[in-house]
Structures are given as C-alpha cells and as structure tokens.
PDB file of C-alpha atoms in Angstrom:
ATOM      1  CA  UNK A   6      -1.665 -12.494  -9.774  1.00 51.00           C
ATOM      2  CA  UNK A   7      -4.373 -12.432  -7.600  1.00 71.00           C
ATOM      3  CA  UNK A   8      -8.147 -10.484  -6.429  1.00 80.00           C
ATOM      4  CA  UNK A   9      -7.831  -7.827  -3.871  1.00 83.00           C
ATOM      5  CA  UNK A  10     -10.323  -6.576  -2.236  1.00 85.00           C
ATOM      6  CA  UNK A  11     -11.351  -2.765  -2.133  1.00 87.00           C
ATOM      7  CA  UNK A  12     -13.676  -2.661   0.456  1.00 87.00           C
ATOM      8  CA  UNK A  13     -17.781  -3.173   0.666  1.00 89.00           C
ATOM      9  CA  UNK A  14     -19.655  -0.017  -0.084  1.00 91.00           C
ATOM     10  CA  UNK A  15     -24.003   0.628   0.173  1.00 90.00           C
ATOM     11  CA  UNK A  16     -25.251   1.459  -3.362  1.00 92.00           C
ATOM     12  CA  UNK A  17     -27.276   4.561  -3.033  1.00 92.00           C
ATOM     13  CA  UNK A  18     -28.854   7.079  -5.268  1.00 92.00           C
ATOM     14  CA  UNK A  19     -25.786   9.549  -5.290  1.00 91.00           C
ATOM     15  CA  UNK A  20     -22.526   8.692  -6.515  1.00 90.00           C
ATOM     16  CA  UNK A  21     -20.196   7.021  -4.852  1.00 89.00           C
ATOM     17  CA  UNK A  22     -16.605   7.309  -6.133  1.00 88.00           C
ATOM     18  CA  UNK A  23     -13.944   4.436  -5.240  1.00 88.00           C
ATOM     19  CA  UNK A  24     -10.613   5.310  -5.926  1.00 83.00           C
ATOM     20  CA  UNK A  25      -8.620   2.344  -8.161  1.00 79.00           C
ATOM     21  CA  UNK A  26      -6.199   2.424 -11.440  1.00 72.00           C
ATOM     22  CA  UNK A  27      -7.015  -1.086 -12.341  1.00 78.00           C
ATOM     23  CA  UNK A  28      -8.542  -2.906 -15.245  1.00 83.00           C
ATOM     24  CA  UNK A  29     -10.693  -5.642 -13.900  1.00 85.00           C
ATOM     25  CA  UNK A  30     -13.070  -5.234 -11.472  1.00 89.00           C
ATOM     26  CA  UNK A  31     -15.253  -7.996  -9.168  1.00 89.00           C
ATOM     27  CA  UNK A  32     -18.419  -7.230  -7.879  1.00 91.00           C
ATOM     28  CA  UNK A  33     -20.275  -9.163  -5.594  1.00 89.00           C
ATOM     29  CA  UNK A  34     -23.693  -7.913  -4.574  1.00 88.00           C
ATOM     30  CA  UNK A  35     -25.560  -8.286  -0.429  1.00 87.00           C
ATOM     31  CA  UNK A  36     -28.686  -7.245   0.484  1.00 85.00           C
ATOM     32  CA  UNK A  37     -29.938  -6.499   3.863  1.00 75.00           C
ATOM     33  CA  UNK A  38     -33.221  -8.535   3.190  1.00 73.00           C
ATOM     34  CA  UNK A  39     -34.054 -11.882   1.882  1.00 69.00           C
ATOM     35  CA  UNK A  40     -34.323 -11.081  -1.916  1.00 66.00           C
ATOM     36  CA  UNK A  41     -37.859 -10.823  -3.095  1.00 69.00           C
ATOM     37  CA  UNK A  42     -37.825  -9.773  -6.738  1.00 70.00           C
ATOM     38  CA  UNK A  43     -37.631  -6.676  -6.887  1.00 72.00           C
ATOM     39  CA  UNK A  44     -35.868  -4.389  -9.788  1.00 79.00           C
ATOM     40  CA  UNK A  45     -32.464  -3.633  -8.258  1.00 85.00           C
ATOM     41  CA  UNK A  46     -30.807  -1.583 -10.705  1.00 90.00           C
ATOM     42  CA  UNK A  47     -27.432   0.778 -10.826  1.00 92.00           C
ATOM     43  CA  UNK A  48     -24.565   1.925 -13.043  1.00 92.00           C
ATOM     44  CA  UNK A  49     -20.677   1.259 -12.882  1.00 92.00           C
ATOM     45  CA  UNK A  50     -18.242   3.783 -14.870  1.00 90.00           C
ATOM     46  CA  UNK A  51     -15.249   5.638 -14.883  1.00 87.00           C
ATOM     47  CA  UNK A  52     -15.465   8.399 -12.828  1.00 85.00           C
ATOM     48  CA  UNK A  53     -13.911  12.039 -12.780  1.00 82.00           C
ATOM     49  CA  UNK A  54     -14.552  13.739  -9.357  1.00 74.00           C
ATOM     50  CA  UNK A  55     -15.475  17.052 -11.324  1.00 75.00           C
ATOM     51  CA  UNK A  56     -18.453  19.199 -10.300  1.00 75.00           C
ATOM     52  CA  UNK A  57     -20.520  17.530 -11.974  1.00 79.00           C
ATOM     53  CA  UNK A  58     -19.288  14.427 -11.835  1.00 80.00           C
ATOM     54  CA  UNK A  59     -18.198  13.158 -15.198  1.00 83.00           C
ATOM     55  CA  UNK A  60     -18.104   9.441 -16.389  1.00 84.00           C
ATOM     56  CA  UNK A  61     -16.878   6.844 -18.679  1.00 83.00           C
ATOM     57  CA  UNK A  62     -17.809   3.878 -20.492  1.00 84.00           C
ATOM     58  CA  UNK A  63     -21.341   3.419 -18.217  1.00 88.00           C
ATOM     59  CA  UNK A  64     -22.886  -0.428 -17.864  1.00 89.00           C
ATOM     60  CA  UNK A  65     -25.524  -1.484 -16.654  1.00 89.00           C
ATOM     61  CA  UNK A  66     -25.284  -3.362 -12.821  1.00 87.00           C
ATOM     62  CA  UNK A  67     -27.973  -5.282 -11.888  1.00 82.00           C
ATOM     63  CA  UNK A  68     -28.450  -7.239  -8.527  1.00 82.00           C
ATOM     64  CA  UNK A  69     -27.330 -11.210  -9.159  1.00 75.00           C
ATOM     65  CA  UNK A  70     -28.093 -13.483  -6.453  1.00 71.00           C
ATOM     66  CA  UNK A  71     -24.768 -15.698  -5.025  1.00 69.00           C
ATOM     67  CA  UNK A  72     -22.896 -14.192  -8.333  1.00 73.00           C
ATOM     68  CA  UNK A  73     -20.159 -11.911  -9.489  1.00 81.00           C
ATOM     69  CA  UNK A  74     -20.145  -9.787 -12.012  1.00 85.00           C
ATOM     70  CA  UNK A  75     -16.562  -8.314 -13.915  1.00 87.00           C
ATOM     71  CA  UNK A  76     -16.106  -5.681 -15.722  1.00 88.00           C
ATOM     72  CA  UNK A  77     -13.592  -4.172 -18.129  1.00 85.00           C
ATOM     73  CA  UNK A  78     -12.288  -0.843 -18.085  1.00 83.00           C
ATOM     74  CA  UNK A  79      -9.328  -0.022 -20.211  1.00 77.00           C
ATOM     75  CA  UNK A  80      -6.335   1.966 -18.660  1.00 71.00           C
ATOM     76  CA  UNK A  81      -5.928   4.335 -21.377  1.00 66.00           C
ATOM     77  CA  UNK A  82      -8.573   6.451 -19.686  1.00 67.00           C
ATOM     78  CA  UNK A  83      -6.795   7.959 -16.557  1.00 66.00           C
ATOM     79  CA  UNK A  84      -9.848   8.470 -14.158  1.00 70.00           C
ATOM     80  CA  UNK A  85     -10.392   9.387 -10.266  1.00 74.00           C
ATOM     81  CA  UNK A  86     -11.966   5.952  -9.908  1.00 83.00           C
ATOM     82  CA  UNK A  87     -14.776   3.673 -10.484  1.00 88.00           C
ATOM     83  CA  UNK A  88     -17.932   5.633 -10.361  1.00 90.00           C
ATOM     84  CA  UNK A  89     -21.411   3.763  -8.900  1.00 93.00           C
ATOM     85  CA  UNK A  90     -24.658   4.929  -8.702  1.00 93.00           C
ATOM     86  CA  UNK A  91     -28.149   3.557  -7.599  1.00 93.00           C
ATOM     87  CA  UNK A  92     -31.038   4.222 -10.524  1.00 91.00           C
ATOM     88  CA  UNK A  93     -34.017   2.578  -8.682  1.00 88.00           C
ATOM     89  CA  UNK A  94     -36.128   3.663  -5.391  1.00 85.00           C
ATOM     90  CA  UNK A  95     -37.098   0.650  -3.685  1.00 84.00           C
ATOM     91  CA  UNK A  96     -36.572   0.120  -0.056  1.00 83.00           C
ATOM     92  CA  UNK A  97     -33.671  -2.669  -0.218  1.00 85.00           C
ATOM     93  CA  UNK A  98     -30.223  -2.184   1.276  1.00 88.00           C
ATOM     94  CA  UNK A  99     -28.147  -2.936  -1.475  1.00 89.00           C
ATOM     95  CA  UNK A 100     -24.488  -3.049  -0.306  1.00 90.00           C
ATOM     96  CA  UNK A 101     -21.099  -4.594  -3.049  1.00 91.00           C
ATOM     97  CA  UNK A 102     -18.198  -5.834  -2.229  1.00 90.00           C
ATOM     98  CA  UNK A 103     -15.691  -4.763  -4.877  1.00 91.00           C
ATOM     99  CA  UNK A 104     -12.387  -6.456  -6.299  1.00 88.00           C
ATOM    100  CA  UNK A 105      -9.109  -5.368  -8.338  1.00 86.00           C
ATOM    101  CA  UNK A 106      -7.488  -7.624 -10.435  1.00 82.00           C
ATOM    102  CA  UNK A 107      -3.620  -7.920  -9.744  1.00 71.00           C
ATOM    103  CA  UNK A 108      -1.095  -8.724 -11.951  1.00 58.00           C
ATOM    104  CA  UNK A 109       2.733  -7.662 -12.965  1.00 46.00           C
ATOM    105  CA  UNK A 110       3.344  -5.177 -15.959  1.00 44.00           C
ATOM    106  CA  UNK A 111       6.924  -4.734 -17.170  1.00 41.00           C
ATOM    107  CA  UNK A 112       7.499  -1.130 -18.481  1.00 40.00           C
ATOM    108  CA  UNK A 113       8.191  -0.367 -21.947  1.00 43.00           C
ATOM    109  CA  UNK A 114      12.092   0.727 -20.913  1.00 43.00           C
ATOM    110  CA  UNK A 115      12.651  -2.253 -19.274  1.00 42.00           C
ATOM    111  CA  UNK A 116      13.390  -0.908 -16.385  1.00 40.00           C
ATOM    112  CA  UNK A 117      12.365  -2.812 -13.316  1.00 43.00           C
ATOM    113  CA  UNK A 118       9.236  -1.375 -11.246  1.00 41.00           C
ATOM    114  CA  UNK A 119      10.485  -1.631  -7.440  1.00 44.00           C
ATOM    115  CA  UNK A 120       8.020  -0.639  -4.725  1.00 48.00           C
ATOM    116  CA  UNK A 121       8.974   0.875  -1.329  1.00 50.00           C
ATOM    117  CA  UNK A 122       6.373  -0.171   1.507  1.00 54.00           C
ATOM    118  CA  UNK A 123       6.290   2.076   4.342  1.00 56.00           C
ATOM    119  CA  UNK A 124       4.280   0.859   7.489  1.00 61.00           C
ATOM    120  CA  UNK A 125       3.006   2.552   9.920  1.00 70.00           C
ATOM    121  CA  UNK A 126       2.072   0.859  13.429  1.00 75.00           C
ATOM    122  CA  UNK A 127      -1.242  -0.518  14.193  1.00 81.00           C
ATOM    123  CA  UNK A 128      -3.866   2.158  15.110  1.00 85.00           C
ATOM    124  CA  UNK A 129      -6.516   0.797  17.359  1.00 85.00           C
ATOM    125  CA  UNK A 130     -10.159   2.197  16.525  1.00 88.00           C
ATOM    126  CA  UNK A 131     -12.963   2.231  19.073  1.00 86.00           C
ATOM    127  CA  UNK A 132     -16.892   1.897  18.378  1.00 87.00           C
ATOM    128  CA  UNK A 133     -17.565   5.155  20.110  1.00 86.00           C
ATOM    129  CA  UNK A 134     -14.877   7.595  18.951  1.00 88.00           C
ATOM    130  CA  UNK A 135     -13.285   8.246  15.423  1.00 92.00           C
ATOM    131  CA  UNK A 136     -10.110   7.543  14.494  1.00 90.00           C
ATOM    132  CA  UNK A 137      -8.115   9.186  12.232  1.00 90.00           C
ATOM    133  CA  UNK A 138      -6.396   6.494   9.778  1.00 87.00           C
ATOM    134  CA  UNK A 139      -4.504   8.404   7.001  1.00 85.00           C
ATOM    135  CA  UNK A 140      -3.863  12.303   7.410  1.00 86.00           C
ATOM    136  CA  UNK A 141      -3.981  14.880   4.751  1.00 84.00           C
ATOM    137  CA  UNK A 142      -1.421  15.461   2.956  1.00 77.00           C
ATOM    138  CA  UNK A 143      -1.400  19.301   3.940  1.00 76.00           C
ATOM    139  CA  UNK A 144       2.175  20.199   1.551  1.00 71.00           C
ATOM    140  CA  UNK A 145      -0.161  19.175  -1.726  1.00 62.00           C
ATOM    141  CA  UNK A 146       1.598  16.147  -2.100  1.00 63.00           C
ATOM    142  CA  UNK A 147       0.018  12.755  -2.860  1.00 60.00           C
ATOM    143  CA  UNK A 148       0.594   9.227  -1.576  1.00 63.00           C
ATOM    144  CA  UNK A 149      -0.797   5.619  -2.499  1.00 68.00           C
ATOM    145  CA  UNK A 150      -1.793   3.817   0.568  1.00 75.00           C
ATOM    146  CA  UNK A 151      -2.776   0.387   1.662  1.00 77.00           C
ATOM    147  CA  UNK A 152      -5.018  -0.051   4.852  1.00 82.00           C
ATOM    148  CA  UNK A 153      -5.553  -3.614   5.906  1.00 82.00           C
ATOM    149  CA  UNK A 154      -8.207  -4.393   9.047  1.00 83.00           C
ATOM    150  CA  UNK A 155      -5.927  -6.672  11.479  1.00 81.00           C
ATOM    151  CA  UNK A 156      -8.849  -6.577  14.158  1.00 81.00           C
ATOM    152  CA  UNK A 157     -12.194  -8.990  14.420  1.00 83.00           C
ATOM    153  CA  UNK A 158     -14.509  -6.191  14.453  1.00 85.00           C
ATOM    154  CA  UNK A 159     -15.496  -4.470  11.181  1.00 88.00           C
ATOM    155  CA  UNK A 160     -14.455  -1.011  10.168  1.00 90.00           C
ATOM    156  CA  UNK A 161     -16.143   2.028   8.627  1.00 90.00           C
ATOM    157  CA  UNK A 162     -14.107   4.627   6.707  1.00 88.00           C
ATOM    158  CA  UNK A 163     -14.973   8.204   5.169  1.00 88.00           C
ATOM    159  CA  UNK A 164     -12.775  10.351   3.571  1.00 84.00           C
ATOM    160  CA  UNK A 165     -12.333  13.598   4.800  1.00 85.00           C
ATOM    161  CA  UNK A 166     -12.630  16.974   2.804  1.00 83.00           C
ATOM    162  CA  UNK A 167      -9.334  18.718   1.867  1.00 79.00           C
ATOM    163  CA  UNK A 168      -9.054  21.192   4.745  1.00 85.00           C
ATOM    164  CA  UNK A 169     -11.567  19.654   7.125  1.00 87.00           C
ATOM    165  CA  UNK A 170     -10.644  19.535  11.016  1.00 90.00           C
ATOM    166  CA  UNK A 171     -10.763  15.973  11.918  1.00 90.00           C
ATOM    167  CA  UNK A 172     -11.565  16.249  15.165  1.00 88.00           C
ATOM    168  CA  UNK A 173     -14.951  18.746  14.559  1.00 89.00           C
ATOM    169  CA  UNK A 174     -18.174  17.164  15.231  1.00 87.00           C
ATOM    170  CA  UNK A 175     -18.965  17.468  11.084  1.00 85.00           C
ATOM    171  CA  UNK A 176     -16.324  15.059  10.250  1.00 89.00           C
ATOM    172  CA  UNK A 177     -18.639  11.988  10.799  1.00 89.00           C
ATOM    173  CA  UNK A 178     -18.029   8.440  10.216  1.00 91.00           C
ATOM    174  CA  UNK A 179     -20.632   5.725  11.361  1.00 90.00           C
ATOM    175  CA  UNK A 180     -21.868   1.766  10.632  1.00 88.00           C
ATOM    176  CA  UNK A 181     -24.690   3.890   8.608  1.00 87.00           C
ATOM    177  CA  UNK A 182     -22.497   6.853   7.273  1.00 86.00           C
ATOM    178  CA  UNK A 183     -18.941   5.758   5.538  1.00 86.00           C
ATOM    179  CA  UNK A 184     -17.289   5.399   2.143  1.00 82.00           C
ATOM    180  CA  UNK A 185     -15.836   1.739   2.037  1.00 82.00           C
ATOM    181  CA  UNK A 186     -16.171  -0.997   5.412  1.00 86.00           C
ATOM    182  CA  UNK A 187     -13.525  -3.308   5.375  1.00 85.00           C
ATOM    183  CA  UNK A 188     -14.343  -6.875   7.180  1.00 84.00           C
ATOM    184  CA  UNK A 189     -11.542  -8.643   9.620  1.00 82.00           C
ATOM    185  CA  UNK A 190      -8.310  -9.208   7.018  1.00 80.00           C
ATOM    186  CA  UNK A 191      -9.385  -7.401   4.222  1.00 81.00           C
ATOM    187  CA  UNK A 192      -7.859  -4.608   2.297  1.00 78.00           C
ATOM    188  CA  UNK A 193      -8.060  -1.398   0.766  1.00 78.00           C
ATOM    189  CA  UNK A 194      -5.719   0.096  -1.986  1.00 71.00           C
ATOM    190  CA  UNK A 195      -6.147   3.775  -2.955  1.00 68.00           C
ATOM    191  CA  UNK A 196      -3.286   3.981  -5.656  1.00 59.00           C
ATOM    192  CA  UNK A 197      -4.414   7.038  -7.238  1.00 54.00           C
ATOM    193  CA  UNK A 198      -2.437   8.805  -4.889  1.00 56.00           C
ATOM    194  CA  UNK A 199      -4.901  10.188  -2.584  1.00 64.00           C
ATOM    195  CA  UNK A 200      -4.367  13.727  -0.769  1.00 71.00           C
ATOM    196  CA  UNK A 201      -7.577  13.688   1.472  1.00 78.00           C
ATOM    197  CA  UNK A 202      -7.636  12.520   5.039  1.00 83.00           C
ATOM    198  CA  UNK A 203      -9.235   9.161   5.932  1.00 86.00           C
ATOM    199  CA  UNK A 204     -11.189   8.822   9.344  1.00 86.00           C
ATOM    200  CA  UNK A 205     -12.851   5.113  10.484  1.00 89.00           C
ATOM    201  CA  UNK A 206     -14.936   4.054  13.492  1.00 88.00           C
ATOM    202  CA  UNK A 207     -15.720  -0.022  14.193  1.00 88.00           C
ATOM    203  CA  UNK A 208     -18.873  -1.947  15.016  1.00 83.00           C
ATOM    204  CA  UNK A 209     -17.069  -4.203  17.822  1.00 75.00           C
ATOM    205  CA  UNK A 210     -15.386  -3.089  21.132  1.00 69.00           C
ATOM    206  CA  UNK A 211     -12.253  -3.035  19.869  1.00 68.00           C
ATOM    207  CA  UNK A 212     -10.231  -3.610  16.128  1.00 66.00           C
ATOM    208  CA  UNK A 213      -7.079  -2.274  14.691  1.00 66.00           C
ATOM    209  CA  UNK A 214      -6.467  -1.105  11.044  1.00 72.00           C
ATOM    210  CA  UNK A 215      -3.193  -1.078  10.258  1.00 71.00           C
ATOM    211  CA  UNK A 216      -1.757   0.994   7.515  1.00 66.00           C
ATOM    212  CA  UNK A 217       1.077   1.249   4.932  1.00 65.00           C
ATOM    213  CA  UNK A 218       2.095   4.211   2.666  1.00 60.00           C
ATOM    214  CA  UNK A 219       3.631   2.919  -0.699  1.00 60.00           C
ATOM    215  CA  UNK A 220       5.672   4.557  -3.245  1.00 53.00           C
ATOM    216  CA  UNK A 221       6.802   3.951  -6.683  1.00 46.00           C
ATOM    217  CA  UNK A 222       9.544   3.978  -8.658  1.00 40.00           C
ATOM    218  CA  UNK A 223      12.201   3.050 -11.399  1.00 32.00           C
ATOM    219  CA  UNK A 224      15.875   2.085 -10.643  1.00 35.00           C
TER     220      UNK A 224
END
C-alpha cells in the first residue's frame, strides 16, 4: 500500500477534471510567489464531465503552507474524476500536486484480481515539438494507462479532444497550457479507462515518458 502520484496541475478559475477511481486523495499545494496572505481559496469534488459539469460531495480547499491536505471520497459514486476549481481572483499561481491512495481489495467472489501490464517503449519528447504519448482509441474502446516520466526534464500533458488531429496547430500543449506536469520519476494513472488522446511537450532539451497500457481481469 502506498501514495502515487497523479501529476501537478495549476488551480484556475475553470474546472479542471483529473481522471482517478480512488478513495483517498493527497494534496499538496505550490505557489509561484513567496506566500503573502492572501485568501487562496478553491473546491475539490467528484466530477461528471457532463455539459455542465456536474459534481459531488464539494469541500472546501484552502492554500496550507508546507502541508497536505486528504480527502475522502467514497467509491459508491462512480464519477469521471476528481473535479477542482479556483473560487478567488487574486494574482497568485497556485499549482497542487495530487496523490491516490493504493491498496489491495479482494473481490466479493473470491476470485483473484490479476493485472496484465503492457509497455510500450520509451518515447522521447522535445521542448520545441509535441509529442503524442497515448493515441485515441478511434474503435470506441477504452484503456487504463500508466505514464511514468523516465527523463530529468519535466513534462507537460493535455488531453486531446475525441476526434482532434494531433498534429494540427490547435492541438496545443505548453509549460503554460497542459492538464497534469509530471516531474523526473513520477507517475500518472488514468484508470477510468480513458478514450481521448494524450499529447506532452518538456521544459528541458531532452526527457522521455515512458508508457504502459494496463488491463484488468478475473481468472
């Protein structure tokens, strides 16, 4: 049993939607300026990536200096994600860093849960061209995935819109423009079985994200 990581994401006044099935969550806040008081308020839910987005169980999130908050959100709610958004205007940077609590559940046949780990080789992303990282699943099937940044350099990452061309010039991913960043040896689990394409750019010469699609099932 053990923390992993789900990336580092900027808190901003839309939603942001980060897709997990856990229960326990780790947040750890970062600011791009020393911390002067001010109000630094936002909420964490489950999220439904409906139009509009619909949530869950809402609390509050509030920044905490060299602290981490957890929070609680039951399973029995089947959800897209965890759902963030910003509620005040000042002019901080307000970036979290965002953990999953792992642990092994037994099913109630007693049937064992093996998992099947498929990896793919190391893709190598540059800092002035994007990369694709995960492709669409264009048959309407769905896959779990686990990307893991084997490189120095940080990397950005944006999911891509069902349909999208990944190589037009709208498809942007940037330091200042992404979904999730993932540091040097940190991870990023999407186990809701994700169908959109995933695109990433670095901030260093050179890094390397390596990926590996997972299934599940009972024997």
């Amino acid at each position: 049993m053990s923390w992993l990581s789900l990336g580092t994401f900027n808190l901003t006044t839309s939603w942001l939607i980060v897709p997990s099935a856990g229960e326990i969550f780790r947040v750890r806040h970062f600011l791009s300026t020393q911390y002067d008081g001010k109000y630094l308020k936002a909420i964490i839910a489950k999220a439904f990536d409906s139009n509009p987005i619909s949530i869950y169980n809402p609390q509050r999130l509030s920044y905490r200096q060299n602290e981490r908050e957890v929070f609680y959100f039951p399973k029995d709610v089947v959800a897209d994600g965890l759902g963030f958004i910003r509620l005040d205007n000042t002019d901080v940077n307000w970036s979290i860093q965002i953990e999953v609590y792992q642990a092994v559940f037994f099913s109630s046949n007693s049937k064992s849960l093996f998992t099947n780990a498929l990896p793919d080789a190391d893709i190598s992303v540059s800092s002035t061209q994007k990369s694709t990282i995960v492709p669409e699943k264009t048959d309407s099937s769905r896959r779990s995935y686990l990307i893991t940044n084997t490189g120095a350099s940080t990397v950005y990452f944006k999911f891509a819109p069902i349909g999208a061309n990944l190589t037009d010039a709208t498809v942007t991913v940037s330091a200042t423009n992404y979904d999730f960043a993932l540091a040097a040896n940190e991870k990023f689990l999407d186990s809701n079985f994700s169908q959109n394409a995933v695109v990433g750019i670095c901030s260093g010469a050179l890094a390397a994200a390596k990926v590996k699609v997972t299934e599940y099932f009972y024997a």
